[in-house]
C-alpha positions in Angstrom: -14.2 -4.7 11.0 -15.4 -1.3 10.0 -13.4 2.0 10.0 -14.4 5.6 10.6 -13.0 7.6 7.7 -13.5 10.9 9.5 -10.2 12.3 10.9 -11.9 15.0 12.9 -9.8 16.1 15.8 -6.6 14.3 14.5 -3.5 16.2 13.6 -1.8 14.8 10.6 1.8 15.7 9.6 2.8 14.9 6.0 6.3 15.1 4.6 6.8 15.9 0.9 3.4 17.5 1.0 3.9 20.1 -1.8 3.2 17.9 -4.8 2.2 14.5 -6.1 1.2 11.9 -3.5 1.9 14.2 -0.6 -0.4 16.9 -1.9 -3.1 14.3 -2.5 -2.7 12.9 1.0 -2.9 16.4 2.5 -6.0 17.5 0.6 -7.8 14.2 1.2 -7.0 14.2 4.9 -8.2 17.8 5.3 -11.4 16.8 3.4 -12.0 14.3 6.2 -11.6 17.1 8.8 -8.0 16.5 9.9 -5.8 19.3 11.0 -3.0 19.1 8.5 0.7 20.1 8.8 2.5 20.4 5.5 6.3 19.7 5.4 8.4 20.1 2.3 11.3 21.9 0.7 9.3 24.5 -1.4 7.2 27.0 0.6 5.4 28.1 -2.7 4.1 24.6 -3.5 3.2 24.0 0.2 1.3 27.3 0.1 -0.6 26.2 -2.9 -1.8 23.1 -1.1 -2.7 25.2 2.0 -4.7 27.5 -0.3 -6.6 24.5 -1.8 -7.4 23.1 1.7 -8.6 26.5 2.9 -10.8 26.9 -0.2 -12.4 23.4 0.3 -12.7 23.3 4.1 -12.4 26.8 5.5 -9.5 25.7 7.7 -5.8 26.6 7.7 -3.1 24.1 7.2 0.3 24.7 9.0 3.1 25.2 6.4 6.5 24.2 7.7 9.6 24.3 5.3 11.7 21.2 5.7 14.6 19.7 3.7 14.8 16.0 4.6 18.5 15.9 3.5 19.5 18.5 6.1 19.3 17.5 9.8 19.2 21.1 11.0 16.2 21.8 8.8 14.5 18.7 10.1 15.1 19.8 13.7 13.7 23.3 13.0 10.6 21.8 11.3 9.9 19.4 14.2 10.3 22.1 16.8 8.0 24.4 14.8 5.4 21.7 14.4 5.4 20.9 18.1 5.4 24.6 19.1 2.2 25.1 17.2 0.6 22.2 19.0 2.3 19.6 21.2 0.3 16.6 19.9 0.8 14.7 16.6 -1.7 12.0 15.9 -0.5 10.8 12.5 2.9 11.1 10.8 3.0 10.2 7.1 6.6 9.8 5.9 6.0 10.4 2.3 9.0 12.7 1.3 11.8 11.0 -0.6 13.6 11.8 -3.8 13.1 9.7 -6.9 16.5 8.5 -8.3 16.5 6.6 -11.6 19.5 5.4 -13.7 22.5 3.2 -13.6 24.9 3.6 -10.7 27.8 4.7 -12.9 25.5 7.5 -14.3 24.9 9.0 -10.9 27.1 11.5 -9.0 28.2 10.9 -5.5 26.1 13.9 -4.4 23.0 12.5 -6.0 23.5 9.2 -4.2 24.3 10.8 -0.9 21.3 13.1 -1.1 18.9 10.3 -1.9 20.0 8.2 1.0 20.1 11.1 3.4 16.6 12.3 2.5 14.9 8.9 2.4 16.6 7.1 5.2 18.2 9.6 7.6 15.4 12.1 6.9 12.7 9.6 7.7 14.4 8.6 10.9 15.0 12.1 12.2 11.5 13.4 11.4 10.0 10.4 13.2 12.4 10.9 16.2 11.8 14.6 16.3 8.0 14.2 16.3 7.9 11.2 18.6 7.2 13.3 21.7 4.0 14.6 20.0 3.0 11.1 18.9 3.4 9.7 22.4 1.0 12.4 23.6 -1.7 11.2 21.2 -4.4 8.7 22.3 -4.4 7.2 18.8 -1.0 7.6 17.1 0.0 6.2 13.7 3.3 6.4 11.8 2.9 5.5 8.1 5.9 5.3 5.8 5.4 5.3 2.0 8.2 2.9 1.1 7.6 1.6 -2.5 7.8 -1.9 -3.9 11.5 -1.1 -4.6 11.9 -1.7 -0.8 10.5 -5.2 -1.0 13.0 -8.1 -1.6 13.1 -9.3 -5.1 10.4 -6.9 -6.4 11.5 -5.0 -9.5 10.7 -1.3 -9.8 11.3 -0.3 -13.4 13.8 2.5 -13.8 14.7 2.9 -10.1 18.4 3.0 -9.5 20.3 0.7 -7.1 20.8 3.5 -4.6 17.0 4.2 -4.7 16.4 0.5 -3.9 18.9 0.8 -1.0 17.2 3.9 0.4 13.8 2.2 0.3 15.1 -1.0 1.9 16.5 1.3 4.7 13.0 2.8 5.2 11.6 -0.7 5.3 14.0 -1.9 7.9 13.4 1.2 10.0 9.7 0.8 9.9 9.8 -2.8 10.9 12.1 -2.2 13.9 10.2 0.9 15.0 6.9 -1.1 15.0 8.4 -3.5 17.6 9.8 -0.6 19.6 6.6 1.4 19.8 3.9 -1.3 19.9 3.8 -1.4 23.7 3.3 2.4 23.8 0.2 2.2 21.6 1.7 3.7 18.4 0.8 1.8 15.3 3.5 1.7 12.6 2.7 0.8 9.0 5.0 0.5 5.9 3.2 0.8 2.6 4.7 -0.7 -0.6 3.1 0.7 -3.7 4.4 -0.1 -7.2 4.8 2.6 -9.9 1.5 4.5 -10.1 -0.1 7.3 -12.0 0.1 10.7 -10.4 -3.4 12.4 -10.4 -4.7 15.3 -8.4 -7.7 15.5 -6.1 -8.8 18.7 -7.8 -8.6 17.2 -11.3 -11.4 15.5 -13.2 -9.5 12.1 -13.3 -9.6 11.7 -9.5 -13.2 10.2 -9.7 -12.5 8.2 -12.9 -13.1 4.6 -11.8 -12.2 3.2 -15.2 -8.5 3.9 -14.9 -6.4 0.9 -16.1 -3.5 1.5 -13.7 -3.2 2.1 -10.0 -3.0 5.8 -9.1 -2.1 7.9 -6.1 -5.8 7.9 -5.2 -5.6 4.2 -4.4 -2.5 4.9 -2.3 -4.3 7.7 -0.5 -7.3 5.4 0.2 -5.1 2.7 1.6 -3.4 5.1 4.0 -6.8 6.4 5.1 -8.0 2.9 5.7 -5.0 2.0 7.8 -5.1 5.1 10.0 -8.9 4.9 10.4 -9.0 1.2 11.4 -10.1 0.3 14.9 -7.2 0.5 17.4 -7.4 -3.2 18.1 -6.1 -3.8 14.6 -2.8 -2.8 13.0 -1.5 -3.1 9.5 2.3 -3.4 9.8 2.9 -4.1 6.0 0.6 -3.3 3.1 1.7 -4.3 -0.4 -0.1 -2.8 -3.4 0.0 -4.2 -6.9 -1.4 -3.3 -10.3 -4.0 -5.6 -11.7 -4.1 -6.2 -15.4 -7.0 -4.6 -17.4 -9.7 -7.0 -18.5 
């Protein structure tokens, strides 16, 4: 089957959109004519992404501050997103804190914050924007989980609480897929391994000779899933690094 990579007319909401993979997703979606909504904790970094989008496309991205570890902040962000436009076509649950280290090295606050942002935050953002998704004629929910959320898959320096948070996201996505399928909402969980963080505005973005998977490949996978014909869904996508030859 073929896919139409243009996202013209589709409204795409991205959490954790201020840096790294979230920034790359936002710029790449805007390049394909999506109307982008940027959610994240830091208005300054979100503003930088919005400036890049405006410079490249001439269109404005909606900047909405949102702390995924704070339910009240999530509620405010969802209301602001839907007040600007009642329809959401794509929600990309990308925001989640990285938490390395042994469990005895971590504070209770660090553990609680990681679980709250990744699990509770993902659930509450999805719930808060679900009315907008149900108004879309072609809705997608994509959660960037990580291979740390796949049983038996090692993920380098990731802590046990980080693994727990990612398994929580995985379970939520799987159950949500069954709940929303009859309503026409596709739900995808993406499991990338550790990858290099490169920027769409940097020279390395178009370097096809990279020896390791980067966030460009993750972005391309997300775009593939949300652009696929509606008769097809990709509930689980697992990415892996191939050894250099």
